[in-house]
């Protein structure tokens, strides 16, 4: 082993030891996959986003609602309500977005639910007026005369993440989303490309009666 | 803004629950008979009658402006027979005209989808198809603020489209479809012309519209869509 010469094999070794321990401890592996047709989950949390061409980190209120149509397929609607930008001058004063699409859930033997998905979306966006241009002394430019209109902008998004269904009514999750689009107004266009990250606590219930028994059995195990 | 998608979500899963409830009332206790019933349903799923609902992203390419646009929309499909499906869609596409202006296109239309291979829509299978149809369109072209005042012009037109596509069944009731269609618009012409100011060297856009003459204008639409079968109209 080359543990002393490099940190990477050491981390691999640690993961080899830690992951099975976590799996055993928290019952991630069981006889049956937790997710199934009829499961409804939702969450409301704070999300952060980094835009590729604008400085700063965006903060959103993020809510989603997801329903499992089949064991490996769910439909998912998401809304991001833009709150603010920190660590940089905000490019947008409004950057709300809404998505609806499908998630593909990989087969596992337990409560862990990794997934990937695609969601078309639409954004309601408005550029921030640059602070310097608010002074009367600012020279004429497109940025001084623009009305800074609010626009709807089509978006494409791809997501990946996982849910961990820890208990009958709640889950822990991490959700990563790549968004691409462009805000077009009456001045230079602005890219809407962004990576958004949300994690936290989600809620879930079974909407189909026979699936409730499955979930109860899983929790008893 | 968020209302349409939330409504769509509730509509999708309430119809699904209704369908589920209907199926549950017919379930026979014996597991084997249940399996046979599921097999029967799978075999019948390609025979037509499925109503599906979905969302889509569309890329508009090779248009007269030379720039690509991105669109958002939705569609529903009604499958009439094993080899014949129909798609009814609406799209909103925006295109950046080189930072000098923008073009917005609204499409409402329909396509007939013909599956040349007699393949049932089963989980994990590709189904290629040919599609053709027509649509009604609204187009608005606007210029950005430069040293010149902004301008905008719009038109209504009708279009025909034809192309190829394939859908991949992610599950028994869910598919992802990718299609490419060439769409040809018939309407009065809106052309954009990029110019450079001789005084300042600034680039700007000029919009020309010939209201009295009809013209054809084409572009390629590449559409990625997700569809959920939510009802069987033949039951």
mmCIF file of N, CA and C in Angstrom, chain B residues 67-152:
data_model
loop_
_atom_site.group_PDB
_atom_site.id
_atom_site.type_symbol
_atom_site.label_atom_id
_atom_site.label_comp_id
_atom_site.label_asym_id
_atom_site.label_seq_id
_atom_site.Cartn_x
_atom_site.Cartn_y
_atom_site.Cartn_z
ATOM 1 N N UNK B 67 -28.797 32.263 -35.985
ATOM 2 C CA UNK B 67 -28.567 32.034 -34.560
ATOM 3 C C UNK B 67 -29.513 30.946 -34.056
ATOM 4 N N UNK B 68 -29.068 30.248 -32.993
ATOM 5 C CA UNK B 68 -29.888 29.184 -32.416
ATOM 6 C C UNK B 68 -30.726 29.710 -31.249
ATOM 7 N N UNK B 69 -31.931 29.198 -31.141
ATOM 8 C CA UNK B 69 -32.815 29.600 -30.048
ATOM 9 C C UNK B 69 -33.173 28.415 -29.172
ATOM 10 N N UNK B 70 -33.640 28.715 -27.978
ATOM 11 C CA UNK B 70 -34.063 27.662 -27.043
ATOM 12 C C UNK B 70 -35.527 27.886 -26.690
ATOM 13 N N UNK B 71 -36.283 26.804 -26.674
ATOM 14 C CA UNK B 71 -37.716 26.926 -26.401
ATOM 15 C C UNK B 71 -38.173 26.025 -25.279
ATOM 16 N N UNK B 72 -39.322 26.370 -24.740
ATOM 17 C CA UNK B 72 -39.958 25.627 -23.652
ATOM 18 C C UNK B 72 -41.401 25.408 -24.046
ATOM 19 N N UNK B 73 -41.942 24.246 -23.733
ATOM 20 C CA UNK B 73 -43.336 24.022 -24.081
ATOM 21 C C UNK B 73 -43.860 22.704 -23.548
ATOM 22 N N UNK B 74 -45.001 22.343 -24.070
ATOM 23 C CA UNK B 74 -45.630 21.101 -23.638
ATOM 24 C C UNK B 74 -46.431 20.494 -24.769
ATOM 25 N N UNK B 75 -46.830 19.257 -24.568
ATOM 26 C CA UNK B 75 -47.610 18.592 -25.599
ATOM 27 C C UNK B 75 -48.464 17.494 -24.983
ATOM 28 N N UNK B 76 -49.503 17.139 -25.713
ATOM 29 C CA UNK B 76 -50.175 15.883 -25.372
ATOM 30 C C UNK B 76 -50.228 15.024 -26.617
ATOM 31 N N UNK B 77 -50.296 13.713 -26.401
ATOM 32 C CA UNK B 77 -50.324 12.771 -27.512
ATOM 33 C C UNK B 77 -51.552 11.877 -27.387
ATOM 34 N N UNK B 78 -52.156 11.606 -28.512
ATOM 35 C CA UNK B 78 -53.247 10.633 -28.570
ATOM 36 C C UNK B 78 -52.841 9.591 -29.603
ATOM 37 N N UNK B 79 -52.700 8.356 -29.137
ATOM 38 C CA UNK B 79 -52.273 7.280 -30.040
ATOM 39 C C UNK B 79 -53.514 6.583 -30.581
ATOM 40 N N UNK B 80 -53.658 6.617 -31.888
ATOM 41 C CA UNK B 80 -54.847 6.041 -32.511
ATOM 42 C C UNK B 80 -54.679 4.561 -32.831
ATOM 43 N N UNK B 81 -53.461 4.146 -33.118
ATOM 44 C CA UNK B 81 -53.226 2.750 -33.480
ATOM 45 C C UNK B 81 -51.780 2.405 -33.151
ATOM 46 N N UNK B 82 -51.463 1.132 -33.333
ATOM 47 C CA UNK B 82 -50.117 0.680 -32.991
ATOM 48 C C UNK B 82 -49.040 1.471 -33.718
ATOM 49 N N UNK B 83 -49.316 1.803 -34.963
ATOM 50 C CA UNK B 83 -48.305 2.491 -35.770
ATOM 51 C C UNK B 83 -48.603 3.978 -35.960
ATOM 52 N N UNK B 84 -49.643 4.461 -35.321
ATOM 53 C CA UNK B 84 -50.057 5.842 -35.574
ATOM 54 C C UNK B 84 -50.296 6.601 -34.269
ATOM 55 N N UNK B 85 -49.562 7.681 -34.122
ATOM 56 C CA UNK B 85 -49.710 8.526 -32.942
ATOM 57 C C UNK B 85 -49.901 9.972 -33.405
ATOM 58 N N UNK B 86 -50.442 10.810 -32.563
ATOM 59 C CA UNK B 86 -50.552 12.243 -32.893
ATOM 60 C C UNK B 86 -50.009 13.056 -31.721
ATOM 61 N N UNK B 87 -49.430 14.166 -32.065
ATOM 62 C CA UNK B 87 -48.847 15.035 -31.036
ATOM 63 C C UNK B 87 -49.390 16.446 -31.222
ATOM 64 N N UNK B 88 -49.862 17.039 -30.141
ATOM 65 C CA UNK B 88 -50.439 18.395 -30.150
ATOM 66 C C UNK B 88 -49.599 19.229 -29.192
ATOM 67 N N UNK B 89 -48.978 20.272 -29.712
ATOM 68 C CA UNK B 89 -47.942 20.924 -28.913
ATOM 69 C C UNK B 89 -48.040 22.444 -28.933
ATOM 70 N N UNK B 90 -47.384 23.042 -27.970
ATOM 71 C CA UNK B 90 -47.205 24.502 -27.928
ATOM 72 C C UNK B 90 -45.777 24.782 -27.471
ATOM 73 N N UNK B 91 -45.114 25.707 -28.132
ATOM 74 C CA UNK B 91 -43.719 26.055 -27.834
ATOM 75 C C UNK B 91 -43.562 27.564 -27.733
ATOM 76 N N UNK B 92 -42.657 27.988 -26.886
ATOM 77 C CA UNK B 92 -42.240 29.398 -26.851
ATOM 78 C C UNK B 92 -40.730 29.412 -26.980
ATOM 79 N N UNK B 93 -40.239 29.957 -28.096
ATOM 80 C CA UNK B 93 -38.803 29.896 -28.400
ATOM 81 C C UNK B 93 -38.237 31.312 -28.441
ATOM 82 N N UNK B 94 -37.121 31.508 -27.755
ATOM 83 C CA UNK B 94 -36.464 32.818 -27.823
ATOM 84 C C UNK B 94 -35.065 32.644 -28.427
ATOM 85 N N UNK B 95 -34.684 33.603 -29.253
ATOM 86 C CA UNK B 95 -33.387 33.533 -29.944
ATOM 87 C C UNK B 95 -32.652 34.855 -29.772
ATOM 88 N N UNK B 96 -31.419 34.755 -29.344
ATOM 89 C CA UNK B 96 -30.564 35.935 -29.223
ATOM 90 C C UNK B 96 -29.960 36.233 -30.598
ATOM 91 N N UNK B 97 -30.204 37.441 -31.100
ATOM 92 C CA UNK B 97 -29.682 37.805 -32.429
ATOM 93 C C UNK B 97 -28.329 38.506 -32.272
ATOM 94 N N UNK B 98 -27.370 37.762 -31.841
ATOM 95 C CA UNK B 98 -25.993 38.276 -31.740
ATOM 96 C C UNK B 98 -25.817 39.407 -30.751
ATOM 97 N N UNK B 99 -26.655 39.478 -29.749
ATOM 98 C CA UNK B 99 -26.553 40.547 -28.760
ATOM 99 C C UNK B 99 -27.146 41.862 -29.233
ATOM 100 N N UNK B 100 -27.681 41.883 -30.443
ATOM 101 C CA UNK B 100 -28.227 43.130 -30.999
ATOM 102 C C UNK B 100 -29.753 43.157 -30.979
ATOM 103 N N UNK B 101 -30.348 42.026 -30.730
ATOM 104 C CA UNK B 101 -31.803 41.949 -30.720
ATOM 105 C C UNK B 101 -32.255 40.567 -30.341
ATOM 106 N N UNK B 102 -33.535 40.357 -30.395
ATOM 107 C CA UNK B 102 -34.045 39.026 -30.050
ATOM 108 C C UNK B 102 -35.237 38.698 -30.934
ATOM 109 N N UNK B 103 -35.448 37.398 -31.057
ATOM 110 C CA UNK B 103 -36.591 36.904 -31.807
ATOM 111 C C UNK B 103 -37.374 35.968 -30.892
ATOM 112 N N UNK B 104 -38.680 36.157 -30.873
ATOM 113 C CA UNK B 104 -39.543 35.284 -30.075
ATOM 114 C C UNK B 104 -40.529 34.599 -31.007
ATOM 115 N N UNK B 105 -40.641 33.283 -30.877
ATOM 116 C CA UNK B 105 -41.558 32.501 -31.709
ATOM 117 C C UNK B 105 -42.503 31.707 -30.824
ATOM 118 N N UNK B 106 -43.768 31.823 -31.091
ATOM 119 C CA UNK B 106 -44.760 30.989 -30.426
ATOM 120 C C UNK B 106 -45.353 30.025 -31.441
ATOM 121 N N UNK B 107 -45.319 28.734 -31.137
ATOM 122 C CA UNK B 107 -45.851 27.714 -32.059
ATOM 123 C C UNK B 107 -46.999 26.974 -31.377
ATOM 124 N N UNK B 108 -48.088 26.820 -32.067
ATOM 125 C CA UNK B 108 -49.150 25.906 -31.628
ATOM 126 C C UNK B 108 -49.467 25.023 -32.826
ATOM 127 N N UNK B 109 -49.315 23.722 -32.666
ATOM 128 C CA UNK B 109 -49.518 22.880 -33.834
ATOM 129 C C UNK B 109 -49.706 21.422 -33.497
ATOM 130 N N UNK B 110 -49.661 20.622 -34.538
ATOM 131 C CA UNK B 110 -49.841 19.187 -34.338
ATOM 132 C C UNK B 110 -49.049 18.421 -35.375
ATOM 133 N N UNK B 111 -48.686 17.203 -35.024
ATOM 134 C CA UNK B 111 -47.968 16.322 -35.941
ATOM 135 C C UNK B 111 -48.568 14.927 -35.870
ATOM 136 N N UNK B 112 -48.536 14.261 -36.979
ATOM 137 C CA UNK B 112 -48.898 12.840 -37.006
ATOM 138 C C UNK B 112 -47.596 12.054 -36.976
ATOM 139 N N UNK B 113 -47.539 11.075 -36.097
ATOM 140 C CA UNK B 113 -46.320 10.279 -35.938
ATOM 141 C C UNK B 113 -46.606 8.871 -36.447
ATOM 142 N N UNK B 114 -45.757 8.431 -37.366
ATOM 143 C CA UNK B 114 -45.946 7.106 -37.955
ATOM 144 C C UNK B 114 -44.772 6.216 -37.558
ATOM 145 N N UNK B 115 -45.078 5.103 -36.924
ATOM 146 C CA UNK B 115 -44.041 4.158 -36.499
ATOM 147 C C UNK B 115 -43.884 3.073 -37.564
ATOM 148 N N UNK B 116 -42.827 3.095 -38.357
ATOM 149 C CA UNK B 116 -42.694 2.125 -39.442
ATOM 150 C C UNK B 116 -42.425 0.704 -38.943
ATOM 151 N N UNK B 117 -41.809 0.577 -37.770
ATOM 152 C CA UNK B 117 -41.537 -0.755 -37.224
ATOM 153 C C UNK B 117 -42.683 -1.121 -36.289
ATOM 154 N N UNK B 118 -43.193 -2.310 -36.452
ATOM 155 C CA UNK B 118 -44.324 -2.705 -35.618
ATOM 156 C C UNK B 118 -43.806 -3.147 -34.257
ATOM 157 N N UNK B 119 -43.511 -2.168 -33.440
ATOM 158 C CA UNK B 119 -42.905 -2.440 -32.149
ATOM 159 C C UNK B 119 -43.770 -1.852 -31.045
ATOM 160 N N UNK B 120 -44.122 -2.673 -30.085
ATOM 161 C CA UNK B 120 -44.942 -2.186 -28.980
ATOM 162 C C UNK B 120 -44.110 -1.290 -28.074
ATOM 163 N N UNK B 121 -44.729 -0.276 -27.488
ATOM 164 C CA UNK B 121 -43.978 0.611 -26.592
ATOM 165 C C UNK B 121 -43.711 -0.057 -25.253
ATOM 166 N N UNK B 122 -42.677 -0.887 -25.213
ATOM 167 C CA UNK B 122 -42.341 -1.592 -23.979
ATOM 168 C C UNK B 122 -41.124 -0.964 -23.325
ATOM 169 N N UNK B 123 -41.040 -1.147 -22.045
ATOM 170 C CA UNK B 123 -39.944 -0.565 -21.259
ATOM 171 C C UNK B 123 -38.583 -0.977 -21.825
ATOM 172 N N UNK B 124 -37.720 0.012 -21.982
ATOM 173 C CA UNK B 124 -36.363 -0.251 -22.438
ATOM 174 C C UNK B 124 -36.200 -0.355 -23.943
ATOM 175 N N UNK B 125 -37.250 -0.010 -24.701
ATOM 176 C CA UNK B 125 -37.151 -0.141 -26.158
ATOM 177 C C UNK B 125 -37.216 1.216 -26.863
ATOM 178 N N UNK B 126 -36.501 1.289 -27.988
ATOM 179 C CA UNK B 126 -36.549 2.466 -28.854
ATOM 180 C C UNK B 126 -37.635 2.264 -29.908
ATOM 181 N N UNK B 127 -38.366 3.306 -30.211
ATOM 182 C CA UNK B 127 -39.338 3.258 -31.307
ATOM 183 C C UNK B 127 -39.097 4.445 -32.222
ATOM 184 N N UNK B 128 -38.464 4.216 -33.369
ATOM 185 C CA UNK B 128 -38.270 5.325 -34.310
ATOM 186 C C UNK B 128 -39.585 5.683 -35.008
ATOM 187 N N UNK B 129 -39.717 6.930 -35.402
ATOM 188 C CA UNK B 129 -40.940 7.343 -36.090
ATOM 189 C C UNK B 129 -40.665 8.466 -37.091
ATOM 190 N N UNK B 130 -41.565 8.563 -38.037
ATOM 191 C CA UNK B 130 -41.597 9.700 -38.958
ATOM 192 C C UNK B 130 -42.717 10.609 -38.481
ATOM 193 N N UNK B 131 -42.558 11.907 -38.633
ATOM 194 C CA UNK B 131 -43.658 12.780 -38.232
ATOM 195 C C UNK B 131 -43.790 13.962 -39.189
ATOM 196 N N UNK B 132 -45.012 14.410 -39.317
ATOM 197 C CA UNK B 132 -45.297 15.561 -40.179
ATOM 198 C C UNK B 132 -46.570 16.215 -39.680
ATOM 199 N N UNK B 133 -46.678 17.510 -39.927
ATOM 200 C CA UNK B 133 -47.877 18.206 -39.475
ATOM 201 C C UNK B 133 -47.826 19.668 -39.830
ATOM 202 N N UNK B 134 -48.628 20.441 -39.163
ATOM 203 C CA UNK B 134 -48.535 21.881 -39.398
ATOM 204 C C UNK B 134 -48.849 22.657 -38.140
ATOM 205 N N UNK B 135 -48.549 23.937 -38.162
ATOM 206 C CA UNK B 135 -48.774 24.734 -36.960
ATOM 207 C C UNK B 135 -49.041 26.194 -37.313
ATOM 208 N N UNK B 136 -49.497 26.906 -36.309
ATOM 209 C CA UNK B 136 -49.731 28.348 -36.418
ATOM 210 C C UNK B 136 -48.709 29.053 -35.525
ATOM 211 N N UNK B 137 -48.237 30.183 -36.008
ATOM 212 C CA UNK B 137 -47.083 30.787 -35.358
ATOM 213 C C UNK B 137 -47.246 32.290 -35.150
ATOM 214 N N UNK B 138 -46.637 32.751 -34.090
ATOM 215 C CA UNK B 138 -46.503 34.185 -33.845
ATOM 216 C C UNK B 138 -45.015 34.464 -33.721
ATOM 217 N N UNK B 139 -44.555 35.459 -34.448
ATOM 218 C CA UNK B 139 -43.129 35.809 -34.409
ATOM 219 C C UNK B 139 -42.979 37.297 -34.111
ATOM 220 N N UNK B 140 -42.098 37.603 -33.186
ATOM 221 C CA UNK B 140 -41.796 39.006 -32.889
ATOM 222 C C UNK B 140 -40.285 39.180 -32.882
ATOM 223 N N UNK B 141 -39.828 40.161 -33.615
ATOM 224 C CA UNK B 141 -38.388 40.468 -33.662
ATOM 225 C C UNK B 141 -38.180 41.867 -33.093
ATOM 226 N N UNK B 142 -37.249 41.994 -32.150
ATOM 227 C CA UNK B 142 -36.980 43.286 -31.513
ATOM 228 C C UNK B 142 -35.493 43.576 -31.569
ATOM 229 N N UNK B 143 -35.176 44.833 -31.659
ATOM 230 C CA UNK B 143 -33.762 45.227 -31.590
ATOM 231 C C UNK B 143 -33.464 45.770 -30.194
ATOM 232 N N UNK B 144 -32.218 45.657 -29.803
ATOM 233 C CA UNK B 144 -31.799 46.186 -28.495
ATOM 234 C C UNK B 144 -31.496 47.679 -28.590
ATOM 235 N N UNK B 145 -31.374 48.300 -27.423
ATOM 236 C CA UNK B 145 -30.936 49.686 -27.362
ATOM 237 C C UNK B 145 -29.481 49.785 -27.838
ATOM 238 N N UNK B 146 -29.242 50.635 -28.768
ATOM 239 C CA UNK B 146 -27.871 51.007 -29.140
ATOM 240 C C UNK B 146 -27.895 52.532 -29.223
ATOM 241 N N UNK B 147 -27.098 53.104 -30.082
ATOM 242 C CA UNK B 147 -27.228 54.547 -30.295
ATOM 243 C C UNK B 147 -28.497 54.854 -31.077
ATOM 244 N N UNK B 148 -29.101 53.799 -31.584
ATOM 245 C CA UNK B 148 -30.345 53.950 -32.347
ATOM 246 C C UNK B 148 -31.515 53.473 -31.497
ATOM 247 N N UNK B 149 -32.669 54.055 -31.770
ATOM 248 C CA UNK B 149 -33.847 53.668 -31.004
ATOM 249 C C UNK B 149 -34.209 52.217 -31.286
ATOM 250 N N UNK B 150 -34.695 51.496 -30.274
ATOM 251 C CA UNK B 150 -35.090 50.109 -30.523
ATOM 252 C C UNK B 150 -36.348 50.035 -31.386
ATOM 253 N N UNK B 151 -36.474 48.918 -32.066
ATOM 254 C CA UNK B 151 -37.583 48.722 -32.994
ATOM 255 C C UNK B 151 -38.096 47.288 -32.814
ATOM 256 N N UNK B 152 -39.345 47.067 -33.134
ATOM 257 C CA UNK B 152 -39.839 45.692 -33.116
ATOM 258 C C UNK B 152 -40.933 45.512 -34.157
#
